[in-house]
């Protein structure tokens, strides 16, 4: 296999505590050497990337994406979704099981990882927790794990019943898998299409109360407490409310293994952005109040949030161009996450660059236990993002790699331009 030498760059590897000029040699899909600037041993035939003025960092990891295959290739395919990932600086994505059919078998889990899918970055399937994600009968977690699944979830739907969620947490713990909960008490959200509050009232739409999320997070934490095992791991997907974050914060103080992620749209936008029924601002959980948005940002800054995850959820234009209540939930996110995080978390909120990158690489790798990812120490996978931290640009959805255009961030100013994304030693994206 080929080798790549990345020279003259500024390495930021939060997991190794490095924030300094370094040269790196990638060989046979792994990091072969990290050397002081100019001190890399010559490697015959290695391609040289000149990263002068650029940041070199572990490839980004998104633990919550919808790649739509099998079954809905008109929205996205594993090939187009991972091309979007690579363009956004991501080298690993964890793919949700709400496909058609639902990924509740080892066969589908393997199919998603097969080379024929044409993925340009690593895809880690997440298996369905229950058969058909119907919340009734548990799947065979050991078999899903053996096929490559890195967690279980019924994302898109909650695991609602107490007994089923308890059994899911216990069974997943026995085989060493995390349980990712889409926390929505669907008994409180029937017929609702946005956040409950004055905006929903004005638009004449039924609203989802914050308690639909926080109530289920509190219930889940109670179950984790009762199970009394440090092997039990609950991960709260797309956390959107101050109340849910408060519950996670308390669970952590109590020493429980409870982690959470927040999506860029939930710390940047509020339900006011729905404006006049903009379906590109419709997702589940919905955009919340200004107070909730502020709480997400605060929790990111103070370290309660373990990972930024996009919940990349592509939908075709014809599906979104309908009445608000009929439009499907979801927004794309892979091509905007880094640019938004650099602009708003680093640029505006003054979060150190290393901490921002950690939330997008080392920490999500730790949440799902992805070994050899999220770090550029010698022997790690050669997953690298090289970006210009100073470059400012405007995101144009029409020019994206994703098949879908359903983003609330079209026309937004971004900071930090990806120049190269390298996945397991291969160039997956190169800016032109
Ligand atoms: O906005 C969302 N989109 N929320 C979900 O729970 C599912 C997802 C999708 O699959 O489109
Ligand atoms: Zn979800």
Short mmCIF file of C-alpha atoms and ligand atoms in Angstrom, two decimals:
data_model
loop_
_atom_site.label_atom_id
_atom_site.label_comp_id
_atom_site.label_asym_id
_atom_site.label_seq_id
_atom_site.Cartn_x
_atom_site.Cartn_y
_atom_site.Cartn_z
CA UNK A 1 0.00 0.00 0.00
CA UNK A 2 1.01 3.59 -0.50
CA UNK A 3 2.41 6.03 2.02
CA UNK A 4 1.59 9.67 2.61
CA UNK A 5 3.86 12.15 4.36
CA UNK A 6 2.09 15.21 5.77
CA UNK A 7 4.65 17.95 6.25
CA UNK A 8 4.79 21.47 7.72
CA UNK A 9 1.38 21.27 9.34
CA UNK A 10 0.22 22.11 12.82
CA UNK A 11 -0.90 18.92 14.56
CA UNK A 12 -3.78 19.12 17.02
CA UNK A 13 -4.36 15.74 18.61
CA UNK A 14 -6.35 16.33 21.81
CA UNK A 15 -6.17 12.68 22.91
CA UNK A 16 -2.36 12.85 22.89
CA UNK A 17 -2.18 16.40 24.24
CA UNK A 18 -0.37 17.62 21.12
CA UNK A 19 -0.88 21.14 19.77
CA UNK A 20 2.37 21.83 17.91
CA UNK A 21 4.11 21.69 14.53
CA UNK A 22 4.58 18.04 13.54
CA UNK A 23 5.18 15.94 10.43
CA UNK A 24 3.30 12.67 10.07
CA UNK A 25 3.89 9.56 8.02
CA UNK A 26 0.92 7.37 7.10
CA UNK A 27 1.66 3.87 5.89
CA UNK A 28 -0.46 0.80 5.21
CA UNK A 29 -3.56 2.51 6.59
CA UNK A 30 -1.98 3.37 9.92
CA UNK A 31 -0.04 6.23 11.46
CA UNK A 32 3.57 5.09 11.10
CA UNK A 33 5.39 8.05 12.59
CA UNK A 34 4.80 11.42 14.23
CA UNK A 35 7.94 13.55 14.14
CA UNK A 36 9.12 17.06 14.98
CA UNK A 37 8.84 19.41 12.00
CA UNK A 38 11.44 18.52 9.35
CA UNK A 39 12.54 15.36 11.18
CA UNK A 40 10.46 12.73 9.38
CA UNK A 41 12.55 9.84 8.09
CA UNK A 42 12.50 9.81 4.29
CA UNK A 43 9.98 7.27 2.98
CA UNK A 44 10.57 6.08 -0.55
CA UNK A 45 7.67 6.74 -2.89
CA UNK A 46 5.54 8.48 -0.29
CA UNK A 47 3.15 11.11 -1.57
CA UNK A 48 3.94 14.40 0.16
CA UNK A 49 1.19 16.74 1.32
CA UNK A 50 2.38 20.23 2.17
CA UNK A 51 0.21 21.32 5.11
CA UNK A 52 1.87 24.68 5.67
CA UNK A 53 -0.57 27.02 7.41
CA UNK A 54 -3.02 24.17 7.93
CA UNK A 55 -4.25 22.21 10.93
CA UNK A 56 -3.72 18.46 10.86
CA UNK A 57 -6.13 16.61 13.17
CA UNK A 58 -7.68 13.20 13.73
CA UNK A 59 -10.42 12.56 11.18
CA UNK A 60 -13.81 13.61 12.52
CA UNK A 61 -16.26 11.03 13.85
CA UNK A 62 -20.02 11.44 13.60
CA UNK A 63 -21.83 8.90 15.75
CA UNK A 64 -25.32 9.76 14.46
CA UNK A 65 -26.04 9.73 10.73
CA UNK A 66 -28.77 8.33 8.52
CA UNK A 67 -27.32 6.93 5.30
CA UNK A 68 -30.70 5.61 4.04
CA UNK A 69 -29.41 2.33 2.64
CA UNK A 70 -30.85 -0.19 2.37
CA UNK A 71 -34.13 0.98 0.94
CA UNK A 72 -34.15 4.72 0.37
CA UNK A 73 -31.33 5.36 -2.06
CA UNK A 74 -33.25 8.25 -3.61
CA UNK A 75 -32.55 10.27 -0.42
CA UNK A 76 -28.95 9.18 0.07
CA UNK A 77 -26.76 6.16 -0.48
CA UNK A 78 -23.86 4.92 1.56
CA UNK A 79 -21.65 6.17 -1.29
CA UNK A 80 -23.12 9.71 -1.40
CA UNK A 81 -23.51 9.99 2.37
CA UNK A 82 -19.90 9.03 3.00
CA UNK A 83 -18.76 11.37 0.20
CA UNK A 84 -20.55 14.15 2.09
CA UNK A 85 -18.86 12.94 5.27
CA UNK A 86 -15.42 13.08 3.67
CA UNK A 87 -16.09 16.59 2.32
CA UNK A 88 -16.99 17.62 5.86
CA UNK A 89 -13.78 16.18 7.32
CA UNK A 90 -15.36 13.01 8.74
CA UNK A 91 -13.54 9.70 8.46
CA UNK A 92 -15.98 7.60 10.51
CA UNK A 93 -19.74 7.66 10.68
CA UNK A 94 -22.10 5.53 12.74
CA UNK A 95 -25.17 4.68 10.68
CA UNK A 96 -28.61 4.50 12.26
CA UNK A 97 -30.76 1.42 11.67
CA UNK A 98 -34.02 3.10 10.59
CA UNK A 99 -33.51 1.90 7.04
CA UNK A 100 -35.96 -0.16 4.94
CA UNK A 101 -35.81 -2.88 6.09
CA UNK A 102 -34.69 -1.87 9.56
CA UNK A 103 -31.15 -3.02 10.30
CA UNK A 104 -32.01 -5.64 12.88
CA UNK A 105 -29.96 -8.53 11.49
CA UNK A 106 -26.29 -9.45 11.09
CA UNK A 107 -26.91 -9.81 7.34
CA UNK A 108 -27.95 -6.19 6.87
CA UNK A 109 -25.20 -5.04 9.23
CA UNK A 110 -22.64 -6.81 7.03
CA UNK A 111 -24.29 -5.62 3.81
CA UNK A 112 -23.85 -2.01 4.92
CA UNK A 113 -20.12 -2.54 5.40
CA UNK A 114 -19.51 -4.43 2.18
CA UNK A 115 -17.06 -2.86 -0.32
CA UNK A 116 -19.83 -2.85 -2.97
CA UNK A 117 -21.52 0.02 -1.11
CA UNK A 118 -18.68 2.27 -2.26
CA UNK A 119 -18.12 4.03 1.04
CA UNK A 120 -15.32 6.58 1.02
CA UNK A 121 -14.98 6.60 4.83
CA UNK A 122 -15.53 3.97 7.51
CA UNK A 123 -19.16 3.10 8.24
CA UNK A 124 -19.97 1.68 11.66
CA UNK A 125 -23.49 0.27 11.62
CA UNK A 126 -25.68 0.64 14.69
CA UNK A 127 -28.08 -2.26 15.08
CA UNK A 128 -31.74 -1.95 15.94
CA UNK A 129 -32.41 -2.68 19.60
CA UNK A 130 -35.78 -4.32 18.93
CA UNK A 131 -37.18 -6.29 16.03
CA UNK A 132 -38.24 -3.85 13.33
CA UNK A 133 -37.56 -1.08 15.90
CA UNK A 134 -41.08 -1.70 17.13
CA UNK A 135 -40.07 -1.60 20.79
CA UNK A 136 -41.34 -5.08 21.63
CA UNK A 137 -38.84 -7.95 21.11
CA UNK A 138 -35.10 -7.64 21.62
CA UNK A 139 -32.73 -8.50 18.79
CA UNK A 140 -29.70 -10.79 19.12
CA UNK A 141 -27.12 -8.25 20.29
CA UNK A 142 -24.23 -10.72 20.32
CA UNK A 143 -24.88 -11.57 16.66
CA UNK A 144 -25.22 -7.90 15.69
CA UNK A 145 -21.97 -7.09 17.47
CA UNK A 146 -20.16 -9.98 15.80
CA UNK A 147 -21.33 -8.60 12.42
CA UNK A 148 -19.86 -5.18 13.22
CA UNK A 149 -22.58 -3.23 15.02
CA UNK A 150 -21.09 -0.74 17.50
CA UNK A 151 -24.25 0.05 19.51
CA UNK A 152 -27.98 -0.59 19.53
CA UNK A 153 -30.86 1.87 19.21
CA UNK A 154 -34.36 2.22 17.80
CA UNK A 155 -33.52 5.77 16.67
CA UNK A 156 -36.36 7.51 14.93
CA UNK A 157 -38.42 5.91 17.67
CA UNK A 158 -37.89 5.59 21.40
CA UNK A 159 -37.67 2.36 23.35
CA UNK A 160 -40.75 3.34 25.29
CA UNK A 161 -41.72 0.45 27.54
CA UNK A 162 -39.92 0.33 30.90
CA UNK A 163 -39.44 -3.43 30.81
CA UNK A 164 -38.10 -3.45 27.25
CA UNK A 165 -35.69 -0.60 27.94
CA UNK A 166 -34.48 -2.29 31.12
CA UNK A 167 -33.90 -5.56 29.23
CA UNK A 168 -32.17 -3.69 26.39
CA UNK A 169 -29.75 -1.95 28.77
CA UNK A 170 -28.97 -5.22 30.55
CA UNK A 171 -28.59 -7.34 27.41
CA UNK A 172 -26.42 -4.74 25.66
CA UNK A 173 -24.21 -4.47 28.74
CA UNK A 174 -23.67 -8.25 28.72
CA UNK A 175 -22.12 -8.08 25.24
CA UNK A 176 -20.40 -4.72 25.77
CA UNK A 177 -22.60 -2.51 23.59
CA UNK A 178 -23.96 0.96 24.32
CA UNK A 179 -27.67 1.73 24.12
CA UNK A 180 -28.52 4.93 22.27
CA UNK A 181 -31.91 6.31 23.15
CA UNK A 182 -34.03 8.56 20.96
CA UNK A 183 -35.66 10.15 23.99
CA UNK A 184 -39.20 11.02 23.03
CA UNK A 185 -42.24 10.02 25.01
CA UNK A 186 -44.39 9.58 21.95
CA UNK A 187 -47.52 9.58 24.10
CA UNK A 188 -46.90 13.32 24.48
CA UNK A 189 -46.03 14.11 20.86
CA UNK A 190 -48.90 12.60 18.87
CA UNK A 191 -49.70 14.88 15.93
CA UNK A 192 -47.03 17.43 16.92
CA UNK A 193 -44.62 18.82 14.34
CA UNK A 194 -42.51 21.36 16.25
CA UNK A 195 -41.57 22.53 19.74
CA UNK A 196 -44.46 23.47 22.00
CA UNK A 197 -44.45 27.19 22.71
CA UNK A 198 -45.50 30.58 21.40
CA UNK A 199 -44.17 29.94 17.88
CA UNK A 200 -46.19 26.74 17.49
CA UNK A 201 -49.20 28.59 18.89
CA UNK A 202 -48.80 31.41 16.37
CA UNK A 203 -48.39 28.97 13.47
CA UNK A 204 -51.35 26.89 14.60
CA UNK A 205 -49.24 23.75 14.97
CA UNK A 206 -49.41 21.16 17.71
CA UNK A 207 -46.23 21.26 19.80
CA UNK A 208 -43.91 18.73 21.43
CA UNK A 209 -43.35 19.60 25.10
CA UNK A 210 -39.81 19.50 26.49
CA UNK A 211 -41.01 16.90 28.99
CA UNK A 212 -41.45 14.40 26.15
CA UNK A 213 -37.65 14.36 25.96
CA UNK A 214 -36.63 14.99 29.56
CA UNK A 215 -39.20 12.60 31.00
CA UNK A 216 -37.81 9.70 29.03
CA UNK A 217 -34.20 10.63 29.83
CA UNK A 218 -35.14 10.69 33.53
CA UNK A 219 -36.87 7.32 33.21
CA UNK A 220 -33.82 5.84 31.46
CA UNK A 221 -31.45 7.16 34.11
CA UNK A 222 -33.66 5.59 36.75
CA UNK A 223 -33.35 2.25 34.97
CA UNK A 224 -29.56 2.60 34.75
CA UNK A 225 -29.48 3.36 38.47
CA UNK A 226 -31.58 0.30 39.27
CA UNK A 227 -29.43 -2.01 37.16
CA UNK A 228 -26.40 -1.22 39.35
CA UNK A 229 -23.78 -2.32 36.85
CA UNK A 230 -20.94 -0.19 35.56
CA UNK A 231 -21.17 -2.11 32.29
CA UNK A 232 -24.50 -0.47 31.51
CA UNK A 233 -24.04 2.49 29.16
CA UNK A 234 -26.86 4.82 28.19
CA UNK A 235 -26.17 7.37 25.47
CA UNK A 236 -28.76 10.09 24.89
CA UNK A 237 -29.06 10.98 21.20
CA UNK A 238 -29.64 14.52 19.90
CA UNK A 239 -30.22 16.14 23.29
CA UNK A 240 -32.26 19.31 22.81
CA UNK A 241 -33.67 20.49 26.14
CA UNK A 242 -32.23 22.13 29.26
CA UNK A 243 -34.21 19.66 31.39
CA UNK A 244 -32.70 16.60 29.70
CA UNK A 245 -29.20 18.05 30.01
CA UNK A 246 -29.81 18.69 33.71
CA UNK A 247 -30.77 15.05 34.16
CA UNK A 248 -27.61 13.86 32.37
CA UNK A 249 -25.50 16.23 34.46
CA UNK A 250 -26.94 14.81 37.67
CA UNK A 251 -26.53 11.21 36.49
CA UNK A 252 -22.86 11.85 35.88
CA UNK A 253 -22.46 13.38 39.33
CA UNK A 254 -23.96 10.16 40.64
CA UNK A 255 -21.24 8.21 38.85
CA UNK A 256 -23.46 6.62 36.19
CA UNK A 257 -22.28 5.79 32.71
CA UNK A 258 -24.60 8.19 30.92
CA UNK A 259 -23.34 10.16 27.93
CA UNK A 260 -25.01 12.53 25.51
CA UNK A 261 -24.59 14.23 22.16
CA UNK A 262 -25.85 17.55 20.80
CA UNK A 263 -26.40 18.45 17.13
CA UNK A 264 -25.23 21.79 15.69
CA UNK A 265 -28.79 22.85 14.88
CA UNK A 266 -29.77 22.50 18.54
CA UNK A 267 -27.07 24.81 19.84
CA UNK A 268 -27.38 27.32 16.98
CA UNK A 269 -31.08 27.59 16.12
CA UNK A 270 -34.40 28.03 17.93
CA UNK A 271 -38.02 27.40 17.01
CA UNK A 272 -38.16 31.02 15.76
CA UNK A 273 -36.13 29.81 12.76
CA UNK A 274 -39.14 27.77 11.62
CA UNK A 275 -40.34 31.19 10.54
CA UNK A 276 -43.14 30.80 8.06
CA UNK A 277 -43.33 26.99 8.01
CA UNK A 278 -39.78 26.34 6.79
CA UNK A 279 -39.61 22.56 6.48
CA UNK A 280 -35.80 22.69 6.41
CA UNK A 281 -36.09 23.64 10.08
CA UNK A 282 -38.23 20.60 10.85
CA UNK A 283 -36.52 17.75 12.63
CA UNK A 284 -37.08 15.49 15.59
CA UNK A 285 -36.33 16.49 18.31
CA UNK A 286 -37.43 19.92 17.12
CA UNK A 287 -35.69 23.28 17.41
CA UNK A 288 -36.43 24.50 20.92
CA UNK A 289 -36.66 27.78 22.84
CA UNK A 290 -33.84 30.31 23.21
CA UNK A 291 -33.33 29.11 26.80
CA UNK A 292 -32.91 25.52 25.66
CA UNK A 293 -30.51 26.55 22.92
CA UNK A 294 -28.44 28.50 25.46
CA UNK A 295 -28.40 25.47 27.77
CA UNK A 296 -27.02 23.28 24.95
CA UNK A 297 -24.20 25.73 24.34
CA UNK A 298 -23.44 26.02 28.04
CA UNK A 299 -23.35 22.22 28.43
CA UNK A 300 -20.96 21.95 25.48
CA UNK A 301 -18.68 24.57 26.99
CA UNK A 302 -18.70 23.11 30.50
CA UNK A 303 -18.06 19.54 29.36
CA UNK A 304 -21.34 17.76 30.09
CA UNK A 305 -21.80 17.10 26.37
CA UNK A 306 -19.64 14.20 25.21
CA UNK A 307 -19.92 14.64 21.47
CA UNK A 308 -21.19 16.80 18.67
CA UNK A 309 -23.20 14.59 16.32
CA UNK A 310 -25.03 15.84 13.26
CA UNK A 311 -28.10 13.56 13.00
CA UNK A 312 -27.52 13.91 9.23
CA UNK A 313 -31.01 13.04 7.95
CA UNK A 314 -31.32 13.54 4.20
CA UNK A 315 -34.73 13.79 2.54
CA UNK A 316 -35.62 14.45 -1.11
CA UNK A 317 -36.82 17.94 -2.09
CA UNK A 318 -40.23 16.69 -3.15
CA UNK A 319 -40.72 15.26 0.33
CA UNK A 320 -39.83 18.53 2.05
CA UNK A 321 -41.77 20.77 -0.33
CA UNK A 322 -45.14 20.02 1.24
CA UNK A 323 -47.22 21.41 4.11
CA UNK A 324 -45.16 21.65 7.32
CA UNK A 325 -47.11 18.99 9.17
CA UNK A 326 -46.72 16.48 6.33
CA UNK A 327 -42.99 17.02 5.76
CA UNK A 328 -40.60 14.40 7.13
CA UNK A 329 -38.34 15.22 10.07
CA UNK A 330 -34.64 15.74 9.45
CA UNK A 331 -31.86 17.97 8.20
CA UNK A 332 -28.51 17.19 6.63
CA UNK A 333 -25.39 18.01 8.61
CA UNK A 334 -22.19 16.31 7.52
CA UNK A 335 -20.92 19.13 5.31
CA UNK A 336 -21.61 21.95 7.76
CA UNK A 337 -20.65 20.61 11.19
CA UNK A 338 -16.96 21.57 11.21
CA UNK A 339 -17.51 24.99 9.63
CA UNK A 340 -20.25 25.79 12.15
CA UNK A 341 -18.36 24.47 15.17
CA UNK A 342 -15.23 26.41 14.25
CA UNK A 343 -17.16 29.58 13.67
CA UNK A 344 -19.50 29.44 16.65
CA UNK A 345 -17.79 27.32 19.31
CA UNK A 346 -14.20 28.35 18.62
CA UNK A 347 -14.69 31.76 16.98
CA UNK A 348 -17.62 33.21 18.94
CA UNK A 349 -17.72 31.19 22.19
CA UNK A 350 -13.89 31.09 22.41
CA UNK A 351 -13.68 27.36 22.99
CA UNK A 352 -10.08 26.22 22.43
CA UNK A 353 -9.64 24.59 19.02
CA UNK A 354 -8.41 21.36 20.62
CA UNK A 355 -11.57 21.03 22.68
CA UNK A 356 -13.79 21.62 19.65
CA UNK A 357 -11.90 18.96 17.70
CA UNK A 358 -12.07 16.57 20.64
CA UNK A 359 -15.89 16.84 20.65
CA UNK A 360 -15.77 15.85 16.98
CA UNK A 361 -13.22 13.01 17.21
CA UNK A 362 -11.66 11.63 20.41
CA UNK A 363 -14.79 11.97 22.52
CA UNK A 364 -17.26 10.39 20.09
CA UNK A 365 -14.73 7.56 19.58
CA UNK A 366 -14.72 7.04 23.34
CA UNK A 367 -18.53 7.07 23.56
CA UNK A 368 -18.77 4.11 21.18
CA UNK A 369 -15.45 2.51 22.05
CA UNK A 370 -14.05 2.82 18.53
CA UNK A 371 -10.51 1.56 18.99
CA UNK A 372 -7.69 3.24 17.10
CA UNK A 373 -9.94 6.13 16.01
CA UNK A 374 -10.02 9.76 17.07
CA UNK A 375 -6.29 9.92 17.66
CA UNK A 376 -3.13 10.21 15.59
CA UNK A 377 -0.70 8.41 17.85
CA UNK A 378 1.54 5.87 16.14
CA UNK A 379 -0.38 2.70 15.31
CA UNK A 380 -3.74 4.45 15.11
CA UNK A 381 -5.78 4.30 11.92
CA UNK A 382 -4.56 6.81 9.33
CA UNK A 383 -7.75 8.87 9.62
CA UNK A 384 -6.83 12.52 9.17
CA UNK A 385 -8.48 15.82 8.40
CA UNK A 386 -6.34 18.69 7.12
CA UNK A 387 -8.03 22.08 7.14
CA UNK A 388 -7.35 25.77 6.82
CA UNK A 389 -8.54 27.16 10.17
CA UNK A 390 -8.63 30.76 8.94
CA UNK A 391 -10.55 30.28 5.69
CA UNK A 392 -14.06 31.74 5.65
CA UNK A 393 -16.57 30.51 3.11
CA UNK A 394 -20.26 30.37 2.39
CA UNK A 395 -22.05 27.05 2.37
CA UNK A 396 -24.16 26.40 -0.73
CA UNK A 397 -26.35 23.34 -0.32
CA UNK A 398 -26.73 22.95 -4.08
CA UNK A 399 -23.00 22.33 -4.38
CA UNK A 400 -22.94 19.61 -1.71
CA UNK A 401 -21.96 15.97 -2.07
CA UNK A 402 -25.05 14.72 -0.29
CA UNK A 403 -27.95 13.70 -2.53
CA UNK A 404 -30.25 15.86 -0.46
CA UNK A 405 -30.49 19.60 0.13
CA UNK A 406 -32.58 19.82 3.29
CA UNK A 407 -30.41 22.05 5.43
CA UNK A 408 -31.26 25.09 7.53
CA UNK A 409 -27.73 26.40 6.94
CA UNK A 410 -27.84 27.16 3.21
CA UNK A 411 -26.01 30.45 2.62
CA UNK A 412 -24.48 30.51 6.13
CA UNK A 413 -20.94 31.74 6.72
CA UNK A 414 -18.56 28.96 7.75
CA UNK A 415 -15.08 29.01 9.19
CA UNK A 416 -12.36 26.48 8.43
CA UNK A 417 -12.10 24.85 5.06
CA UNK A 418 -11.34 21.14 4.68
CA UNK A 419 -8.45 20.64 2.26
CA UNK A 420 -7.86 16.90 2.58
CA UNK A 421 -9.67 14.07 4.30
CA UNK A 422 -7.71 10.84 4.57
CA UNK A 423 -9.50 7.64 5.56
CA UNK A 424 -7.33 4.68 6.55
CA UNK A 425 -4.46 6.05 4.51
CA UNK A 426 -6.46 6.82 1.36
CA UNK A 427 -7.41 10.29 0.23
CA UNK A 428 -11.20 10.35 0.54
CA UNK A 429 -11.62 14.05 -0.25
CA UNK A 430 -9.37 16.72 -1.72
CA UNK A 431 -10.53 20.32 -2.16
CA UNK A 432 -10.09 21.67 -5.66
O1 LIG B 1 -35.13 14.46 12.41
C1 LIG B 1 -35.07 13.26 12.43
N1 LIG B 1 -34.81 12.55 11.33
N2 LIG B 1 -35.27 12.63 13.58
C2 LIG B 1 -35.37 11.30 13.65
O2 LIG B 1 -35.58 10.80 14.72
C3 LIG B 1 -35.27 10.47 12.45
C4 LIG B 1 -34.52 11.16 11.39
C5 LIG B 1 -34.69 10.54 10.03
O3 LIG B 1 -34.46 9.34 9.90
O4 LIG B 1 -35.04 11.26 9.09
ZN1 LIG B 2 -33.42 10.30 16.69
#
